Short mmCIF file of C-alpha atoms and ligand atoms in Angstrom, two decimals:
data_model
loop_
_atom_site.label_atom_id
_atom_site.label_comp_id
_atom_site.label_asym_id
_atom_site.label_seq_id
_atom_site.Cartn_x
_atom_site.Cartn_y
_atom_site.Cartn_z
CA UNK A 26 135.92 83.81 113.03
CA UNK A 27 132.55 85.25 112.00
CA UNK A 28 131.84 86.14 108.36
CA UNK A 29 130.56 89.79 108.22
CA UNK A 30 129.13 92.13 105.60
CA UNK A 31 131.19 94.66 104.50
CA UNK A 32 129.44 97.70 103.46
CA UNK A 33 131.14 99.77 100.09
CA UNK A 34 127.96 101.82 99.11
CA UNK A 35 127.56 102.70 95.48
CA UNK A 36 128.86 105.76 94.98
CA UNK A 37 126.21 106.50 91.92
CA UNK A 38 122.59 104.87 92.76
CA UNK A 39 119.98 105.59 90.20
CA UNK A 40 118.63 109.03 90.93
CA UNK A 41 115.34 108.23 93.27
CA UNK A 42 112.16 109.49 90.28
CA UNK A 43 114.05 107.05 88.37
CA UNK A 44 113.40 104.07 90.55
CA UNK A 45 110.71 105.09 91.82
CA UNK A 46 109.54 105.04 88.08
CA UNK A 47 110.88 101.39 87.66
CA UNK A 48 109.23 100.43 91.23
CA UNK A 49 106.01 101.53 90.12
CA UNK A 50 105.85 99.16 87.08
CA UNK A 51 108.21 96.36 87.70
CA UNK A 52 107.62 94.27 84.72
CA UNK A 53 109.74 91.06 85.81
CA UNK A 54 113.83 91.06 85.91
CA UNK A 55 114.11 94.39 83.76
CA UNK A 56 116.07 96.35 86.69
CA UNK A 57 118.57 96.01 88.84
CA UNK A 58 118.92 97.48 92.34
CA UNK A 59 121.91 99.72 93.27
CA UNK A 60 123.64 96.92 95.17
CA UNK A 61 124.84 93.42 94.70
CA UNK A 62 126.61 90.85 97.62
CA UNK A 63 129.85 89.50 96.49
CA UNK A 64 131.67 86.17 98.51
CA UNK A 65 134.66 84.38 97.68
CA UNK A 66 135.68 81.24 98.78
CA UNK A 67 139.10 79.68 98.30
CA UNK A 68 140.18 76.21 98.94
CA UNK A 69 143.28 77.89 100.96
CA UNK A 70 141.69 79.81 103.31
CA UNK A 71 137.41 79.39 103.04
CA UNK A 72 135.05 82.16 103.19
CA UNK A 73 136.32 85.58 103.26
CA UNK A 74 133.96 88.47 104.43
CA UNK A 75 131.02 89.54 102.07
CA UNK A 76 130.94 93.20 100.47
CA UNK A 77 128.01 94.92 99.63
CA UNK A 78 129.08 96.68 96.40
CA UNK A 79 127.68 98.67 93.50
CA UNK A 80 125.92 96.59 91.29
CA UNK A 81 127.90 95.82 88.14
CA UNK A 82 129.41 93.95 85.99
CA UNK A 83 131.97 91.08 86.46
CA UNK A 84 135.47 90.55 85.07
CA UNK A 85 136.31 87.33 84.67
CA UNK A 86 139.54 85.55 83.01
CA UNK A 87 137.88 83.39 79.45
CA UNK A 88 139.33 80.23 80.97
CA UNK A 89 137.53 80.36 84.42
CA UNK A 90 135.87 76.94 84.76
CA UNK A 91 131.83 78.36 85.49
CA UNK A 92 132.43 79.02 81.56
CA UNK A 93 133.47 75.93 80.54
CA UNK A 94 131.97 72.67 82.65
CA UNK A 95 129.06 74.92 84.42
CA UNK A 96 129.86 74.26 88.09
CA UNK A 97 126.98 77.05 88.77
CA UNK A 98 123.83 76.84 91.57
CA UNK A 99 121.30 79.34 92.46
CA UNK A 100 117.86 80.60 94.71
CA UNK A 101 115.22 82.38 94.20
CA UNK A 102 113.23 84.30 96.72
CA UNK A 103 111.39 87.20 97.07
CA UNK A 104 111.11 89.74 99.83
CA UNK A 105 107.61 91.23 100.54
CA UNK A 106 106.36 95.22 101.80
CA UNK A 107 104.11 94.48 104.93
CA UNK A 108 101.21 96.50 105.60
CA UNK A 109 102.82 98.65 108.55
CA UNK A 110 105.54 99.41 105.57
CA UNK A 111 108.25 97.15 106.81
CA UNK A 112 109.69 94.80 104.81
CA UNK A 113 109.68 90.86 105.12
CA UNK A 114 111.55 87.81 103.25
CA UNK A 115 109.71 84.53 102.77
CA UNK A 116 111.22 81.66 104.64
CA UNK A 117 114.67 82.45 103.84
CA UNK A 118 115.90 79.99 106.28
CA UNK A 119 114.87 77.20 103.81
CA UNK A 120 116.43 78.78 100.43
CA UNK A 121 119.82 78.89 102.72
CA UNK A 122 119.52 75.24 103.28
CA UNK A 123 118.71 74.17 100.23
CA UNK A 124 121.55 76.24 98.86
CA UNK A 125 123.59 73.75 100.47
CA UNK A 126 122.33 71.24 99.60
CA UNK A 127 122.71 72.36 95.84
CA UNK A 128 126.08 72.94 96.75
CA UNK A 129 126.87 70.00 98.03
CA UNK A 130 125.92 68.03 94.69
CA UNK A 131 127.28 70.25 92.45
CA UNK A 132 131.01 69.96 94.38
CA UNK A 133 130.70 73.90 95.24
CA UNK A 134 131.67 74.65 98.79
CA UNK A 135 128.69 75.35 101.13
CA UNK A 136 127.54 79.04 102.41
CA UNK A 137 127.11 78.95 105.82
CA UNK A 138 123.25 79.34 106.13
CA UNK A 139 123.66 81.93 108.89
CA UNK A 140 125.85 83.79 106.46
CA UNK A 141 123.73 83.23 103.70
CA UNK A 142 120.45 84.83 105.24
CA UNK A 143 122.66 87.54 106.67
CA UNK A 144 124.18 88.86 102.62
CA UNK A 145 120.22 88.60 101.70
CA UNK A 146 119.08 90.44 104.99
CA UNK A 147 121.95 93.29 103.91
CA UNK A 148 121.45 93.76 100.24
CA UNK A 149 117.57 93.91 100.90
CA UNK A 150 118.23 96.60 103.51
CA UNK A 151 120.43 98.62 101.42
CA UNK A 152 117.93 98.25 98.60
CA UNK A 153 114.85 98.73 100.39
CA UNK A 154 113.40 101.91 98.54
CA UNK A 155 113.00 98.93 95.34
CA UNK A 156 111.06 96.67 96.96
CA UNK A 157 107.41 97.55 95.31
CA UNK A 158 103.96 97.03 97.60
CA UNK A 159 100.96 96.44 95.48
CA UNK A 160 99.42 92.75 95.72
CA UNK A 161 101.57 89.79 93.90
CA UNK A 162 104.76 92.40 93.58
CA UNK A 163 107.93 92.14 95.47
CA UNK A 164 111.49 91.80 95.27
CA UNK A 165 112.99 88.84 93.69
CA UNK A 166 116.14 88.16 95.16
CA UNK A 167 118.60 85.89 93.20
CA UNK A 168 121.60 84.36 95.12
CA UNK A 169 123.70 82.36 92.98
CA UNK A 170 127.55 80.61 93.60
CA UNK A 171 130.24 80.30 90.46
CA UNK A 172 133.04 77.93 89.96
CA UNK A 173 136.09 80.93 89.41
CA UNK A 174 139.34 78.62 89.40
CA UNK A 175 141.25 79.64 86.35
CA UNK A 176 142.04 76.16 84.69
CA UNK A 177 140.62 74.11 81.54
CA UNK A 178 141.53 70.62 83.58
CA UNK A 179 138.32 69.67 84.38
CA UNK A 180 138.08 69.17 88.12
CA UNK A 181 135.91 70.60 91.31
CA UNK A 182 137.01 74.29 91.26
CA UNK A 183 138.96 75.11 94.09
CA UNK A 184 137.61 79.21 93.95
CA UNK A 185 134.28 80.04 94.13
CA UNK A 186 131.98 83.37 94.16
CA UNK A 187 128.68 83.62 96.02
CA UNK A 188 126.92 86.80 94.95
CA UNK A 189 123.24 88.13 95.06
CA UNK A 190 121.50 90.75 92.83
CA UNK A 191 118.04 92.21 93.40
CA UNK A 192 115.63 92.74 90.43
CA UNK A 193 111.88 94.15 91.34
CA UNK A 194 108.96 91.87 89.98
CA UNK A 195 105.31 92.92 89.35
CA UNK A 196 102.70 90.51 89.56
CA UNK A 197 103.81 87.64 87.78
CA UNK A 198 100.17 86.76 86.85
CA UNK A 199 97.00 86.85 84.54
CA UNK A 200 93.73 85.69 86.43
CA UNK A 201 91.94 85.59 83.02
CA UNK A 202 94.64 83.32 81.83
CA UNK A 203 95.44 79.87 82.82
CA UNK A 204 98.59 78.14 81.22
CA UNK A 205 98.71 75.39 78.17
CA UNK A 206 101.30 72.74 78.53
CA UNK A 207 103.03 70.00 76.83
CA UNK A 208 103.97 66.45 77.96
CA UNK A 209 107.18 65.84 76.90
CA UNK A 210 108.15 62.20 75.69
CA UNK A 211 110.77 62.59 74.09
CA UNK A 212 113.12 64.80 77.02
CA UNK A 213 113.51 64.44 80.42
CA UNK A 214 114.79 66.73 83.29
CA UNK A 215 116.23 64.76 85.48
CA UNK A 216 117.32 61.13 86.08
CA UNK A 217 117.95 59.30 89.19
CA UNK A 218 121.63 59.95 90.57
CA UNK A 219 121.29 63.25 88.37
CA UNK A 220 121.11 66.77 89.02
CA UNK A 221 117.64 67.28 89.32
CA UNK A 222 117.14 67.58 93.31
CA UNK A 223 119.51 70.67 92.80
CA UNK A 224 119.30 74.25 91.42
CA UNK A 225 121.83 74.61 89.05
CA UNK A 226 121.82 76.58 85.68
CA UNK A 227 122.82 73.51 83.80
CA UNK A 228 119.55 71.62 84.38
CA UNK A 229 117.72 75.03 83.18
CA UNK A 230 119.96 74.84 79.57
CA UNK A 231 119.13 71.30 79.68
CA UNK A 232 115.10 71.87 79.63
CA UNK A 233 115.08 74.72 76.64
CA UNK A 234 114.84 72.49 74.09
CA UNK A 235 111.72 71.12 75.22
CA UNK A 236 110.72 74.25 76.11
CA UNK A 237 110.86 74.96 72.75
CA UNK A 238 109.30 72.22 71.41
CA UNK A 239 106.42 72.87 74.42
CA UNK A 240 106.33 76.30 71.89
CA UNK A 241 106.47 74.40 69.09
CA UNK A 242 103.07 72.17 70.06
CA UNK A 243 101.23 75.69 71.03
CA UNK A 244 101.77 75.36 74.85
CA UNK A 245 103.23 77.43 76.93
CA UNK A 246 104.98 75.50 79.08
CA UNK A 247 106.71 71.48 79.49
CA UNK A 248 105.52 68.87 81.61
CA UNK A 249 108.40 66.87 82.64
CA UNK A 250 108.05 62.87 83.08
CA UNK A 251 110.28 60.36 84.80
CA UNK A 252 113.48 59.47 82.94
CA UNK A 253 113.02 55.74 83.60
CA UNK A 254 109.46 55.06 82.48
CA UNK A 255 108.75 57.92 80.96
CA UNK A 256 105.22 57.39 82.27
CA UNK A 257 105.07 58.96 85.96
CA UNK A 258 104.42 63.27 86.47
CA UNK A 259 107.11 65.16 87.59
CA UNK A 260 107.36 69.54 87.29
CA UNK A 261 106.20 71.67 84.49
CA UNK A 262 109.07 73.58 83.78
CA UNK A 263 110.96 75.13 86.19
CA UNK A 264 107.92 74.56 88.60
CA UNK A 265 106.26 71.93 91.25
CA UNK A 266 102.83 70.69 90.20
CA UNK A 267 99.93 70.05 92.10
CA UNK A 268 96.43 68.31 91.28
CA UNK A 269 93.17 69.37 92.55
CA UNK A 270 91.00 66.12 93.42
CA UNK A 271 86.90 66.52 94.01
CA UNK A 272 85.78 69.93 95.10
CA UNK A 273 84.50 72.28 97.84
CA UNK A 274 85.35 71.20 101.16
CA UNK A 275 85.96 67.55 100.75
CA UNK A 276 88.65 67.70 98.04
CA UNK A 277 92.48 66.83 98.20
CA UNK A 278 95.60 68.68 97.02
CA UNK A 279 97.53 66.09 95.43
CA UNK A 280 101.27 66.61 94.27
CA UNK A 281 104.23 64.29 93.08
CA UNK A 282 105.72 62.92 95.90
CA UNK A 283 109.53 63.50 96.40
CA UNK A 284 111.64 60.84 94.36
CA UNK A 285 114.92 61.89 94.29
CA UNK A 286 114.65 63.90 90.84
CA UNK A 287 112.28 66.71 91.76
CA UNK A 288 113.13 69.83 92.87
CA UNK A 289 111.80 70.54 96.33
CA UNK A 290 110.18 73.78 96.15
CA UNK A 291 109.38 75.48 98.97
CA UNK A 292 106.28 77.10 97.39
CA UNK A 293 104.93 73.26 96.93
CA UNK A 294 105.95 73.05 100.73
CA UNK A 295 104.32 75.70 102.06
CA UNK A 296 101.05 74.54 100.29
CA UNK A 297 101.62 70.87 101.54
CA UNK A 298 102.15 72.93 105.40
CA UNK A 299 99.05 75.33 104.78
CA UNK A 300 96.07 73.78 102.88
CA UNK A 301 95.14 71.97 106.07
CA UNK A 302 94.32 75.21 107.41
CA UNK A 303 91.39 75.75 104.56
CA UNK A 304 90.15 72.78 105.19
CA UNK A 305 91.89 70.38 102.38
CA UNK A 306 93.69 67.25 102.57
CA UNK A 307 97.12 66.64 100.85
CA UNK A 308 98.28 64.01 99.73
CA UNK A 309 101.75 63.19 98.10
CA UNK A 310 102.24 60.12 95.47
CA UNK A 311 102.79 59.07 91.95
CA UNK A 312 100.39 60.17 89.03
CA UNK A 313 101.08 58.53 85.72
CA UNK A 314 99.51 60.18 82.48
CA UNK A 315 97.07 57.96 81.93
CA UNK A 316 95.66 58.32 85.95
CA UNK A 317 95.88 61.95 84.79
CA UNK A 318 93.31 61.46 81.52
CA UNK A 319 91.44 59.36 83.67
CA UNK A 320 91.10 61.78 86.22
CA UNK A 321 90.41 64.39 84.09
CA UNK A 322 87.43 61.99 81.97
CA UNK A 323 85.93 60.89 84.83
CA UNK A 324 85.94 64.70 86.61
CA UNK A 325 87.96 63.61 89.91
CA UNK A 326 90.51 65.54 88.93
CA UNK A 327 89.25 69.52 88.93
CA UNK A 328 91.86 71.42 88.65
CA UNK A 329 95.90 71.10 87.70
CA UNK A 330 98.02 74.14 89.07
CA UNK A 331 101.91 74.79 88.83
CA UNK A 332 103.90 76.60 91.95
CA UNK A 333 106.75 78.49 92.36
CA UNK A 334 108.55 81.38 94.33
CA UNK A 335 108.44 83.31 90.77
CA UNK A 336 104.61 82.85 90.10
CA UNK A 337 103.42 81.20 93.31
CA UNK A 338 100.55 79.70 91.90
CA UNK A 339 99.99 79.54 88.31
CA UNK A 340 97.13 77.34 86.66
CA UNK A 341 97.03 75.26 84.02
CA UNK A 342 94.23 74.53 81.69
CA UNK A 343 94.92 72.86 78.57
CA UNK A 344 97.29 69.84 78.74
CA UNK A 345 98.35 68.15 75.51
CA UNK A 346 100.86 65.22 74.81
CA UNK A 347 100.58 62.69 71.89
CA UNK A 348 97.61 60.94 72.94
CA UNK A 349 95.50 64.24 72.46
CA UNK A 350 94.52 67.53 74.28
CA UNK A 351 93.00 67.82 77.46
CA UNK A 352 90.77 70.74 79.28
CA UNK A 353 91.25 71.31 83.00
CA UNK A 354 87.67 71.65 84.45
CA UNK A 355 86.23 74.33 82.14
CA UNK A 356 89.95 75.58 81.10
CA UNK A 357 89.89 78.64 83.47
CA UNK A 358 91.76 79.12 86.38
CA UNK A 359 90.17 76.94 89.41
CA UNK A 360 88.60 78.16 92.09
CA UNK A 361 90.44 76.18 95.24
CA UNK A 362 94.09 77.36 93.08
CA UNK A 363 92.92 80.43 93.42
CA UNK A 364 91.89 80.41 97.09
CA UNK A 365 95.45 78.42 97.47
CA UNK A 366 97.04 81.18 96.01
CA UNK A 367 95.20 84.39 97.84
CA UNK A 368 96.40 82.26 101.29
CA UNK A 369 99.92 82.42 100.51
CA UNK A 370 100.10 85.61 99.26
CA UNK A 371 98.14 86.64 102.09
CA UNK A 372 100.69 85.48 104.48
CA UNK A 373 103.29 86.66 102.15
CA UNK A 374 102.25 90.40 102.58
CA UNK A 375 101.19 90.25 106.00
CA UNK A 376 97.51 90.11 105.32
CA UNK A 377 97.29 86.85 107.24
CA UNK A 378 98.14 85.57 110.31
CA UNK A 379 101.49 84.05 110.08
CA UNK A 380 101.13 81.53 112.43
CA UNK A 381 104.43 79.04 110.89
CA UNK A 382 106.71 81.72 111.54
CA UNK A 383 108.07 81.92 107.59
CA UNK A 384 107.72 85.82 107.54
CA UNK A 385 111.13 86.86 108.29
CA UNK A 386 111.72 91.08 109.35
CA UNK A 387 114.57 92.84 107.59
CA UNK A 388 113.77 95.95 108.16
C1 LIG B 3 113.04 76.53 91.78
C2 LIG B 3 112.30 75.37 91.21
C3 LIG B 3 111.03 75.00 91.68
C4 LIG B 3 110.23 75.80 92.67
O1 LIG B 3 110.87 76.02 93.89
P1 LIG B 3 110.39 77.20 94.84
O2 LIG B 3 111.30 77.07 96.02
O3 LIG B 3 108.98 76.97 95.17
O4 LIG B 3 110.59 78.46 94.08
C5 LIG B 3 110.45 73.86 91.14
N1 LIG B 3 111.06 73.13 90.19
C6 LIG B 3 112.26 73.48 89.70
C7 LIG B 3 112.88 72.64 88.64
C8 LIG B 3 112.93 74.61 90.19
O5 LIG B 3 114.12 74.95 89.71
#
């Protein structure tokens, strides 16, 4: 049996100078689309067919177990105008697999990734008048799968709901601004045999604290160390990290290798896939703190640069921890992040030559 889409058009969409109004100046997650993708999934009987409903709110019963142990995972991705005015997601393929992957660790049943890419394909096309087209905007798609089994025993939730809502984003980004950050000693992320290699809300409530105290220290944002030796560079908040060493031609994109209790972004995949192209060489491997200083004393290291489906590239030039505060280059935003980040988003909107396939036609 194949799992289909099930179309129940909202009978009410917003009126079109309205959204056209909210199109024009996104801001980020303020609006929803007309639509949302509802799943369920049942122990009993699996997947049932998707419907493409209204978008709305949910009713749910107080005890249902998302509520109470936080059996929750989610995606992010973002689906981009093209010049000839079609419209394209950005290697959905791989936020369907990872999905499952997510799934897998959090004890949530699995979407089938066909089925997955299929309910994002569907929502975008019934949504497509909210997708905005001006550089660095698009629309951020947000899949996301809740435990729904009705019982305060605490066990792997034998109901589940996979749904997707739709939220237009401007451009997520300041070019005059680069982004402050604090190196947190005293919190971790993730820990081996954790959570961490998987999207799910509960690692997110986990981090605000130190997000907080990130706030507290002036920064903007946390950078996240290994839970064992609290010594080794992980993420910066909800975000892969990547290190810019020497400059011009000659100079290597450096990120955390994968340990086991990073998230694998795809953004920071797509760079490791595409910087070749310009002419850099990647490398992926352990940087400690004090190989960061050094770095950044001796001038090897040029620039420091977060990524992210959200931001894509966003750079960083102050870092501070309890040894002292640190400028990135001249504290601006660097000049290979910045060419980084035009190639992405130039592949993104169809500017450039898509030549790995990750541009993926809806409509
Ligand atoms: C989602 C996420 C990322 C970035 O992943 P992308 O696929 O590039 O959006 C990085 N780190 C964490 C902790 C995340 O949750």
């Amino acid at each position: 049996m194949t799992l289909k889409v099930v179309a129940k058009p909202n009978p009410n969409p917003v009126p079109n100078e309205v959204r056209d109004g909210y199109v024009a100046n996104p801001g980020f997650g303020k609006y929803f689309t007309d639509h949302m993708i509802v799943a369920n999934w049942s122990e009993e009987s699996g997947w049932q067919d998707a419907t493409l409903q209204a978008y709305g709110p949910l009713s749910l019963d107080p005890a249902t177990m998302v509520f109470h142990y936080g059996q929750e995972i989610f995606e992010g991705l973002k689906a981009y105008k093209q010049p000839d005015g079609s419209i394209s997601l950005f290697r959905p393929d791989a936020n369907a697999a990872r999905f499952a992957k997510s799934a897998k660790r959090m004890a949530l049943p699995e979407v089938p990734e066909d089925f997955f890419v299929e309910c994002v394909k569907e929502l975008v096309k019934a949504d497509k008048n909210w997708v905005p087209g001006k550089p660095g905007e698009a629309l951020y798609i947000r899949p996301f799968m809740i435990a729904t089994e009705v019982a305060i025993g605490v066990h792997a939730s034998k109901q589940a709901s996979f749904i997707i809502i739709a939220t237009p984003v401007g451009a997520y980004f300041d070019p005059s601004k680069t982004v402050s950050v604090w190196i947190s000693t005293e919190y971790v992320r993730a820990a081996p045999g954790g959570t961490g290699e998987a999207k799910c809300g509960g690692n997110y409530a986990a981090s605000l604290v130190a997000q907080k105290a990130a706030a507290a220290q002036g920064c903007d944002q946390v950078i996240w160390l290994d839970a064992v030796e609290r010594k080794w560079i992980e993420e910066m908040g909800g975000m892969n990290l990547c290190f810019v060493k020497g400059k011009g031609k000659d100079a290597t994109i450096f990120t955390p290798k994968l340990t086991g209790t990073l998230l694998p972004g795809i953004t920071r995949n797509s760079i490791l896939n595409a910087v070749s192209e310009l002419g850099f060489k990647v490398e992926e491997g352990m940087i400690s703190v004090d190989q960061l200083k050094a770095g950044l004393d001796s001038g090897e290291i040029t620039e420091v640069f977060a990524c992210g489906t959200a931001a894509v590239i966003s750079p960083i030039g102050t870092i501070k921890s309890e040894m002292g505060t640190w400028k990135v280059g001249d504290g601006g935003a660097g000049e290979i992040s910045m060419q980084i980040r035009k190639y992405i988003l130039d592949i993104q909107h169809g500017l450039a030559s898509d030549t790995h396939g990750w541009n993926i036609k809806v409509c």
